[in-house]
Coordinates of C-alpha atoms in Angstrom, one line a residue:
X263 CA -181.3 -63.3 -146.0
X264 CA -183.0 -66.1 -147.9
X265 CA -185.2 -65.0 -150.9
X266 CA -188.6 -66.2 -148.6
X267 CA -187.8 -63.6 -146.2
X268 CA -187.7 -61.3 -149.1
X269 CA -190.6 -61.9 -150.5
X270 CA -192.2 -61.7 -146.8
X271 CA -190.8 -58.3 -146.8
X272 CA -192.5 -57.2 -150.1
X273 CA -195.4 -58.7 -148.9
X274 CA -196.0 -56.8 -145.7
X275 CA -194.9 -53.7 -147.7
X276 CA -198.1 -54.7 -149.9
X277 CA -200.4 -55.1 -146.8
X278 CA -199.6 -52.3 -145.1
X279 CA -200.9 -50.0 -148.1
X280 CA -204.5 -50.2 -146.9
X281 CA -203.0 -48.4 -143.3
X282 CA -201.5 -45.6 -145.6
X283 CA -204.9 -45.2 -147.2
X284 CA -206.4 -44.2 -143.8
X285 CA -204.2 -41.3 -143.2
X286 CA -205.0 -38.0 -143.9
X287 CA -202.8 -35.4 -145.9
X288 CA -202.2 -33.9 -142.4
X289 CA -201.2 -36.6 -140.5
X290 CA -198.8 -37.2 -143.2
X291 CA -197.3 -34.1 -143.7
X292 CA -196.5 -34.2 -139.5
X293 CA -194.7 -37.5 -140.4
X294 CA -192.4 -35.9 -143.2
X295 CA -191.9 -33.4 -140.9
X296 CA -191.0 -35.4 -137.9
X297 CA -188.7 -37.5 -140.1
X298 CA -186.7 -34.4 -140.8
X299 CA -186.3 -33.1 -137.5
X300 CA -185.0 -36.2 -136.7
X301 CA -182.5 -36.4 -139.3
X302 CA -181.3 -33.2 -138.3
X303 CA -181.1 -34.5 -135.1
X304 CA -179.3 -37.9 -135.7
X305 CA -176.6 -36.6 -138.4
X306 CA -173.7 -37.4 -136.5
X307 CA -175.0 -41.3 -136.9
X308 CA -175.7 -40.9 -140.5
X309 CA -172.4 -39.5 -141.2
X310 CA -170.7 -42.5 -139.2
X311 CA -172.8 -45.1 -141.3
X312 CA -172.0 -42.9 -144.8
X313 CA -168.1 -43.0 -143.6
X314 CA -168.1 -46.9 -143.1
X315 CA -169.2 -46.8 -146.6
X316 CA -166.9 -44.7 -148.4
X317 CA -164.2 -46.3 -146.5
X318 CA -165.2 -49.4 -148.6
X319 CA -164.7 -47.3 -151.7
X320 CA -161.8 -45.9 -154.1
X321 CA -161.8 -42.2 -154.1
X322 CA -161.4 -41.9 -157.5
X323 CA -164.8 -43.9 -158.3
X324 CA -167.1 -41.5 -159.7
X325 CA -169.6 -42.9 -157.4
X326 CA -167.9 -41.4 -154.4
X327 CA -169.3 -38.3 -154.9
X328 CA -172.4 -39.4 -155.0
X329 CA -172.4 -41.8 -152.0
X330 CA -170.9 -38.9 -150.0
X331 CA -172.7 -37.5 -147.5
X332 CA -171.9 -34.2 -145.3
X333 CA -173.7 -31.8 -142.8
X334 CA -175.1 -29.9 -145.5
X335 CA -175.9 -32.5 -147.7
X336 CA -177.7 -33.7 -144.9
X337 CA -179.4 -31.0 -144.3
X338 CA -180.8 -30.2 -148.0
X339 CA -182.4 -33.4 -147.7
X340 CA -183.9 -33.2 -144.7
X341 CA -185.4 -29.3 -146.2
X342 CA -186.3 -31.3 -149.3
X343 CA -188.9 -33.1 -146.8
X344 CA -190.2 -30.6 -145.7
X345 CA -190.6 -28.7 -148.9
X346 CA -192.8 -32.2 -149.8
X347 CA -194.8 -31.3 -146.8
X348 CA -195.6 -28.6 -147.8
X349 CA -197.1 -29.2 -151.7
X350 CA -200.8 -29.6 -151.8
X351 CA -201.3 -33.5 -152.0
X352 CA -201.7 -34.8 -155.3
X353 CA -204.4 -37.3 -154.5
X354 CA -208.5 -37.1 -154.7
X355 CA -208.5 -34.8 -157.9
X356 CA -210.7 -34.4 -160.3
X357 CA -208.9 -34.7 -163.5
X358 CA -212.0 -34.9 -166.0
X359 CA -215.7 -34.8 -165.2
X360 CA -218.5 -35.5 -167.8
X361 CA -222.0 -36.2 -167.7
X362 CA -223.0 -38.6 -170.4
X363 CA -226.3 -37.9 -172.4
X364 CA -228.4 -40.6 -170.6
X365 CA -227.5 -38.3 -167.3
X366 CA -224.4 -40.8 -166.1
X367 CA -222.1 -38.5 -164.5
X368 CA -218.2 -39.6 -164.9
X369 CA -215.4 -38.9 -163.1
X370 CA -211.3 -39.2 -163.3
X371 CA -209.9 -39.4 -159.9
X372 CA -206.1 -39.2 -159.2
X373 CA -205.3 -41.9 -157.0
X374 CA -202.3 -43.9 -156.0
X375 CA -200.4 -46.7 -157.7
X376 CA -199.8 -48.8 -154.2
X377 CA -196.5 -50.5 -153.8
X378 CA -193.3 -48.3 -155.6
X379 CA -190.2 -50.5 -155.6
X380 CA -187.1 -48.0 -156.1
X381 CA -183.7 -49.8 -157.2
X382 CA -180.8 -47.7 -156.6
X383 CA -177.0 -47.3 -156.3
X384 CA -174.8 -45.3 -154.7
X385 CA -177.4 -42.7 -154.0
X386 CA -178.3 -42.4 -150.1
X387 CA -180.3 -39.1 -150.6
X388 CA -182.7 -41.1 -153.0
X389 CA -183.7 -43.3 -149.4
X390 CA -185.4 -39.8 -148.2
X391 CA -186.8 -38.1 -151.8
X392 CA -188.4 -41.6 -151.9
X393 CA -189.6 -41.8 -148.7
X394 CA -191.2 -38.6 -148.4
X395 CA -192.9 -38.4 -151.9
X396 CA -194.3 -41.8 -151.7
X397 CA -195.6 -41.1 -148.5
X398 CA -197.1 -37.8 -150.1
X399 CA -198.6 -39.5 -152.6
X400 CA -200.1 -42.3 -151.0
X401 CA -198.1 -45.2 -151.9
X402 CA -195.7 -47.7 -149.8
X403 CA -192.1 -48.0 -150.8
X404 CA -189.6 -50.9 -151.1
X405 CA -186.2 -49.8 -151.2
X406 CA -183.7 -52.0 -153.2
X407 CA -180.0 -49.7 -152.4
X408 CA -177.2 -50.8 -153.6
X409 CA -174.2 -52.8 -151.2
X410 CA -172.2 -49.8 -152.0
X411 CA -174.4 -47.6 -149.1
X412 CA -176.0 -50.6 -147.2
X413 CA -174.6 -48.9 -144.2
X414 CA -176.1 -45.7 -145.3
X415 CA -179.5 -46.6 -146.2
X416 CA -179.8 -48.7 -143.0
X417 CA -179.2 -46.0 -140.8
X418 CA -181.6 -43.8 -142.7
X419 CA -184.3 -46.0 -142.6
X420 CA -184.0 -46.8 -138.8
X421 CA -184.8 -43.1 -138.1
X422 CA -187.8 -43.6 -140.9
X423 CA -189.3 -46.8 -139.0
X424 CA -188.7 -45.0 -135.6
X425 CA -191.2 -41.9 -136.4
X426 CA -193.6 -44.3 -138.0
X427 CA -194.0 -46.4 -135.3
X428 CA -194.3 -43.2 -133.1
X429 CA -197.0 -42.2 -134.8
X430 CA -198.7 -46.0 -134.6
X431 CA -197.8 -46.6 -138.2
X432 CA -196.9 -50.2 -139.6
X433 CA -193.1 -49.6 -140.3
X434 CA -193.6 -51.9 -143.5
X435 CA -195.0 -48.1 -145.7
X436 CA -191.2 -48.0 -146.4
X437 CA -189.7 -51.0 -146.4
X438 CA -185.3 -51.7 -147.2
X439 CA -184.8 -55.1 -148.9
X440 CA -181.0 -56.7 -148.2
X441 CA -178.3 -55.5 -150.5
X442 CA -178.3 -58.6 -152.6
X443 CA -178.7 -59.2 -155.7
X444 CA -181.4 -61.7 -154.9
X445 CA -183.6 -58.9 -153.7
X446 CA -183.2 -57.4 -156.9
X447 CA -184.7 -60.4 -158.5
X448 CA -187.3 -61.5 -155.8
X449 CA -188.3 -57.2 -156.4
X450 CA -188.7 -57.5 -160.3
X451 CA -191.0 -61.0 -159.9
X452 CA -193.5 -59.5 -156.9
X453 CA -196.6 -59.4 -159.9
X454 CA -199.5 -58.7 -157.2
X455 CA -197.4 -57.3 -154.8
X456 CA -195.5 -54.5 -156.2
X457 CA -197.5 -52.1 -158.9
X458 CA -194.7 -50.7 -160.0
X459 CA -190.6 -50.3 -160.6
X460 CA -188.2 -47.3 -161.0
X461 CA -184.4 -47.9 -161.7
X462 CA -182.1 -45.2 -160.6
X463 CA -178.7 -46.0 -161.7
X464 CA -176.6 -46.8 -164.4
X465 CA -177.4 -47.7 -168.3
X466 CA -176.5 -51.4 -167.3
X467 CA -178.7 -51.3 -164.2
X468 CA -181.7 -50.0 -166.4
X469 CA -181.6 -52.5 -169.2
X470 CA -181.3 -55.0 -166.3
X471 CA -184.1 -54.1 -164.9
X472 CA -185.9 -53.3 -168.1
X473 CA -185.5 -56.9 -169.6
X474 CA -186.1 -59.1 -166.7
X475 CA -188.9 -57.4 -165.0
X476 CA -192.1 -59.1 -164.9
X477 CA -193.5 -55.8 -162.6
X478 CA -194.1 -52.5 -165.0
X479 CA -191.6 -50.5 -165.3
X480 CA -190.5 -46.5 -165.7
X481 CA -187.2 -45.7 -167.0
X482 CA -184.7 -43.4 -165.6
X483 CA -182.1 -43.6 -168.2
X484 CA -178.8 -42.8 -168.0
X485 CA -178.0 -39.2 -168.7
X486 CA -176.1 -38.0 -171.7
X487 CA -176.4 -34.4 -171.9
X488 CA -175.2 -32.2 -174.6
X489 CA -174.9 -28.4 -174.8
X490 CA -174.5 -26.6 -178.2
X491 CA -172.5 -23.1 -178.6
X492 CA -174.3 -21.7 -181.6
X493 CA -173.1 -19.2 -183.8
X494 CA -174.9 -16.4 -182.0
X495 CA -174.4 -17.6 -178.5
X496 CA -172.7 -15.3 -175.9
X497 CA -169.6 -16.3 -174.8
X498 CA -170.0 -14.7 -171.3
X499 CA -173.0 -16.7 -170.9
X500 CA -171.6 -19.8 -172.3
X501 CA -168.3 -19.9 -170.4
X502 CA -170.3 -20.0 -167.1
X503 CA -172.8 -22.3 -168.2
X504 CA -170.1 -24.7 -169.5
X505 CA -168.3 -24.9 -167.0
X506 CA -171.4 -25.0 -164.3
X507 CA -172.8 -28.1 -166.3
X508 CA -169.7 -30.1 -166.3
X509 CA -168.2 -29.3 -162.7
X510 CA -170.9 -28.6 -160.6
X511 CA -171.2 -32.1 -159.6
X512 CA -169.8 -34.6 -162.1
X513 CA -171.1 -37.9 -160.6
X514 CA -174.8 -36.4 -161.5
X515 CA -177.2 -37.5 -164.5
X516 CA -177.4 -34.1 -165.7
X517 CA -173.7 -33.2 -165.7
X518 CA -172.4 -32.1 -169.4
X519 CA -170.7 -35.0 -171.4
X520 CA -170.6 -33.2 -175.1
X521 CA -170.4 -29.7 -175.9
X522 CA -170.9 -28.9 -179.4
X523 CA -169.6 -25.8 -181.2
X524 CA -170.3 -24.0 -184.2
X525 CA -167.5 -24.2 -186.8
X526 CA -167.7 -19.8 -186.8
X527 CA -166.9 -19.6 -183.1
X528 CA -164.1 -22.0 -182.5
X529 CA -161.7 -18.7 -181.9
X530 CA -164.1 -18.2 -179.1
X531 CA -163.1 -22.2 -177.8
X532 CA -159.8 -21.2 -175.6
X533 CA -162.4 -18.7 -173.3
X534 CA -165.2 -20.8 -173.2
X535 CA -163.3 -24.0 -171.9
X536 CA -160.8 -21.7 -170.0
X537 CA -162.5 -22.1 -166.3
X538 CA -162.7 -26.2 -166.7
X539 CA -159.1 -26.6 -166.3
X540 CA -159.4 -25.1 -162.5
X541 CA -161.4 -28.8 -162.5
X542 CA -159.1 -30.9 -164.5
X543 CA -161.5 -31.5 -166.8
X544 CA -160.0 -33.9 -169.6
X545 CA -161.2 -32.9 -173.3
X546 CA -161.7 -34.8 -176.0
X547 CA -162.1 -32.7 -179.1
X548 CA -162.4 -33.3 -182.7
X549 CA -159.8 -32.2 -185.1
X550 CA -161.3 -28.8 -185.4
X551 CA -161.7 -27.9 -182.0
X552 CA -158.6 -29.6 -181.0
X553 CA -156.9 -27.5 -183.1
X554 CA -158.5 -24.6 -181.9
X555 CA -157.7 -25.2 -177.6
X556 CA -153.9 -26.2 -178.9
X557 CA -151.6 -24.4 -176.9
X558 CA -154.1 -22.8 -174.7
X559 CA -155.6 -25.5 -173.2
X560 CA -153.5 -27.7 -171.0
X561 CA -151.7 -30.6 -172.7
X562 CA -151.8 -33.4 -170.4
X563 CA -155.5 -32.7 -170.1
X564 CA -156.4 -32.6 -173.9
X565 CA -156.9 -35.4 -176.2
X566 CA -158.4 -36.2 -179.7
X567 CA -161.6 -37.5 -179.8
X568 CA -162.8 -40.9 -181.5
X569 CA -166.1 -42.6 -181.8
X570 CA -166.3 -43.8 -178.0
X571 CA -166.2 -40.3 -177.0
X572 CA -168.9 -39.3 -178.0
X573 CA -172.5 -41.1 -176.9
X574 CA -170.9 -41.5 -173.4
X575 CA -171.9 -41.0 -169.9
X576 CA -168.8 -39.7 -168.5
X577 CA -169.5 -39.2 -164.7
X578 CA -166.0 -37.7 -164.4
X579 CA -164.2 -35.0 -165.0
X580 CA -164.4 -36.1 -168.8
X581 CA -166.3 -34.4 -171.4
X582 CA -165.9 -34.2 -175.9
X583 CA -166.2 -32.1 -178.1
X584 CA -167.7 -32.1 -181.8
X585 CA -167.6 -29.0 -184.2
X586 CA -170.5 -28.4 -186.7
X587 CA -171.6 -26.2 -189.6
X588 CA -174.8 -25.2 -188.3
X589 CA -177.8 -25.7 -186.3
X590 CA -179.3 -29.0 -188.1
X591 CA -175.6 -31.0 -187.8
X592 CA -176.1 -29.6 -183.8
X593 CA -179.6 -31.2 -183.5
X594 CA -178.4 -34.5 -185.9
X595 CA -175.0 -35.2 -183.9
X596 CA -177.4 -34.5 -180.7
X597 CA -180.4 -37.2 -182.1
X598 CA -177.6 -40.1 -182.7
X599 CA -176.2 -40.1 -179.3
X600 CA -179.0 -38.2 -176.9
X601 CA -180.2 -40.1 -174.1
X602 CA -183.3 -37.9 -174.1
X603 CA -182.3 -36.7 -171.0
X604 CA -181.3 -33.1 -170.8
X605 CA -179.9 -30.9 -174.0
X606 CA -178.6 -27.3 -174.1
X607 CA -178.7 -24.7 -176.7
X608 CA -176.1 -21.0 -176.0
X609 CA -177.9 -18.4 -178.7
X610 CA -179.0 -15.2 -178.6
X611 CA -181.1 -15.9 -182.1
X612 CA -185.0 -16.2 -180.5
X613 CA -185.2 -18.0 -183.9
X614 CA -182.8 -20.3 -183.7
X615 CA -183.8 -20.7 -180.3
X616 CA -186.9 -21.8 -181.0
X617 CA -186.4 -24.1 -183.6
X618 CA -183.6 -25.9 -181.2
X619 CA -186.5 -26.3 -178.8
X620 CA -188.8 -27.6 -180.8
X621 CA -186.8 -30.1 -183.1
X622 CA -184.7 -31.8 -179.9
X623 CA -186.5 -34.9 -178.5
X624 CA -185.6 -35.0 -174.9
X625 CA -187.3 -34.3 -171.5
X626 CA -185.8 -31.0 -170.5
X627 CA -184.5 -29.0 -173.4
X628 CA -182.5 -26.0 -172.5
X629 CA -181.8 -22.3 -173.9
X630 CA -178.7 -20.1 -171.9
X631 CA -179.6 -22.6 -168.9
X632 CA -177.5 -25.2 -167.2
X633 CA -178.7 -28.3 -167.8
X634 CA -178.0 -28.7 -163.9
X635 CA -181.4 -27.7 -163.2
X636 CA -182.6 -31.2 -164.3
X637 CA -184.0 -31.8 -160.9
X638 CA -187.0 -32.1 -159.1
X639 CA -186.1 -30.0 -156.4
X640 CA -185.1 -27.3 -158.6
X641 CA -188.6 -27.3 -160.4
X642 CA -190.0 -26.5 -157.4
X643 CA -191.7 -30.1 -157.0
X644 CA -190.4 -30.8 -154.0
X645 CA -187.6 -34.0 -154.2
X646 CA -187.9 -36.1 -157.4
X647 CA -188.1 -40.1 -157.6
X648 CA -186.3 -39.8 -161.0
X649 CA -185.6 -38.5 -164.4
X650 CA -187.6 -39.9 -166.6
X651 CA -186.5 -40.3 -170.2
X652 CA -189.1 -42.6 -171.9
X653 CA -192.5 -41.3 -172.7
X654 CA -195.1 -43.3 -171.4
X655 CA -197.4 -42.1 -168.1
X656 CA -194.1 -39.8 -167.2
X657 CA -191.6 -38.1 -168.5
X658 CA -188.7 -35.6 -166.6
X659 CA -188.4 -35.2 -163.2
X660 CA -191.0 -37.4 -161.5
X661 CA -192.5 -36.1 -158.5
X662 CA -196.0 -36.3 -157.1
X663 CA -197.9 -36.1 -160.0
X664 CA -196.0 -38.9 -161.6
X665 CA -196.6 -40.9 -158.4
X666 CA -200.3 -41.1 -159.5
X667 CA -202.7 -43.1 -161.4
X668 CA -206.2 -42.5 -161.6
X669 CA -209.4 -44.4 -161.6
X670 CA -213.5 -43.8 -162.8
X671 CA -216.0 -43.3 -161.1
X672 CA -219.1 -43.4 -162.6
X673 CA -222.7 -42.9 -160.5
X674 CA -225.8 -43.3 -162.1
X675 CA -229.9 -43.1 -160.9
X676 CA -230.4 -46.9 -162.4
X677 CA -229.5 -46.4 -166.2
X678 CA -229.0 -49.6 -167.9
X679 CA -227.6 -50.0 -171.5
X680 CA -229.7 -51.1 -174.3
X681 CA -227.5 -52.4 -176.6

């Protein structure tokens, strides 16, 4: 498809928001709704689509994973819908009311942005979170997936467009540009069209996106998550939480890349890695903690650690290790190479706790919790449209109230200003 088409595409998407504006929360929770009972019903088509897909795609690409669908995958999406549905809309409230001496009476109103253009990779299950919580929150979507899961993402919009033009909807509230790389650009130059652009993907995809967008822009950055194993951590609880972090799912943003130890509890090291070899999980440790996992931790699966191991998004069954003499080194070694995504801290010193919370600059910071639970769904909002790690308007995982702006209204009885 030539780049005109394109920007037809985008276009429509724009026109069709004033159509969205006329629906009421209850009209568009029966769509969501709708759109999930007829995912559930169409999964053997989705899976067929997902498998011509993989098929194009080396197992041992970390990306697999995440392009992967199944029946229960499937089905957690199509719940994560409904559980949208269900959250009290996020639109038409009153965020700040005052009235002004001269008896102007002002008011913030959450409204929404318009036209949300998602760029995405491998990620088929972002087609739906998308979906739904634009839809929720009032604004059109224009879907730029990867070629990786064109097959995918076609299939999942069809059943989208089908329910919307049941329900006498312009199918252009979610629209799915071609898997080009022209789209991409003809996306990131829509200024008019498209209010705004989230990258979901990798660190190369987000500075792409970040330096040649003339649309704003909210970061989801890439997701280098640490975990540190203080001196007063337990290692029951750390053991679990380890190994939860790292090989839950590794292709995922908040998946463990570093964890970092406290020089007194390296004899604890052997017991606390000792469930990730069941994974294959490849260490690279520091001369300390190398030293430490020698001879109880497979061979052909440990390695020394240099400077590229650390700072890295692994998305694999990869992760390093660095030793430390206390808390500060923890936070220090975490502030060079943090992504200010997710970090972790293992203590049982409420103190220490504390000033690990308070001192780490990242969106989610953890204490005896998986950094796993980075994710909308888990935080009870619903589906998420990203992780944000940038600070601006939104920051964590983006759901409806991220998907909102807000305007003033201001009513008067004829006041007119003096000076």
């Amino acid at each position: 498809m030539n780049m005109t088409n394109t920007y037809e595409m985008i276009r429509n998407a724009a026109n069709a928001v004033s159509s969205l504006q006329g629906c009421s929360n209850e009209k568009i929770n029966d769509i969501l709704m709708q759109t999930s009972a007829r995912l559930k019903e169409k999964v053997g088509d989705v899976l067929c689509a997902n498998e011509a897909d993989l098929m194009k795609m080396d197992k041992s690409d970390p990306k697999y994973d995440r392009l992967k669908l199944t029946e229960e995958r499937l089905m957690s999406i199509a719940n994560d819908m409904e559980n949208v549905a269900g959250l009290p809309s996020p639109l038409g409230k009153v965020l700040m009311e005052e009235r002004r001496p001269n008896g102007m009476l002002i008011k913030k109103l959450s409204v929404p942005f318009g036209v949300i253009g998602i760029i995405y990779e491998a990620r088929p299950n972002v087609t739906f979170d998308v979906f739904s919580l634009c839809m929720k929150s009032g604004n059109v979507c224009v879907l730029k997936g990867g070629s990786d899961a064109e097959n995918t993402n076609t299939a999942l919009v069809e059943i989208i467009h089908e329910v919307l033009e049941n329900n006498g909807l312009d199918k252009s509230l979610c629209v799915l540009l071609p898997a080009d790389r022209e789209s991409t650009s003809c996306l990131l130059q829509s200024v008019g069209l498209v209010d705004l652009v989230i990258p979901r993907g990798s660190k190369a995809l987000i500075q792409y996106v970040r330096e040649n967008s003339r649309v704003p822009v909210i970061e989801t950055g890439a997701g280098i998550c640490h975990t540190y194993f203080d001196k007063y951590g337990d290692k029951e609880k750390g053991r679990l939480i380890i190994n939860n972090a790292k090989t839950r799912r590794v292709s995922v943003c908040n998946a463990l890349d570093c964890l970092i130890i406290h020089r007194d509890r390296l004899s604890d090291l052997p017991y606390l890695c000792g469930k990730l070899s069941e994974s294959n999980v490849k260490i690279y440790a520091d001369e300390e903690s190398f030293l430490a996992l020698d001879g109880s931790y497979p061979a052909e699966l440990l390695f020394h650690s240099d400077e590229n191991s650390y700072g890295t998004e692994f998305l694999d069954y990869k992760m390093s290790i660095k030793t430390v003499e206390n808390i500060d080194s923890a936070i220090s070694h975490i502030g060079k190479y943090s992504s200010k995504h997710s970090e972790c801290i293992i203590s049982e010193d409420d103190k220490l706790v504390d000033f690990f919370q308070r001192r780490v600059d990242a969106a989610c910071v953890y204490s005896n919790v998986s950094t796993a639970f980075t994710d909308g769904a888990q935080f009870g909002f619903g589906a998420e449209i990203g992780i944000s790690t940038q600070k601006m308007h939104a920051r964590g995982p983006m759901a409806l109230p991220e998907l909102t702006t807000y305007k003033y209204l201001i009513t008067g009885e004829g006041q007119i200003r003096e000076k």
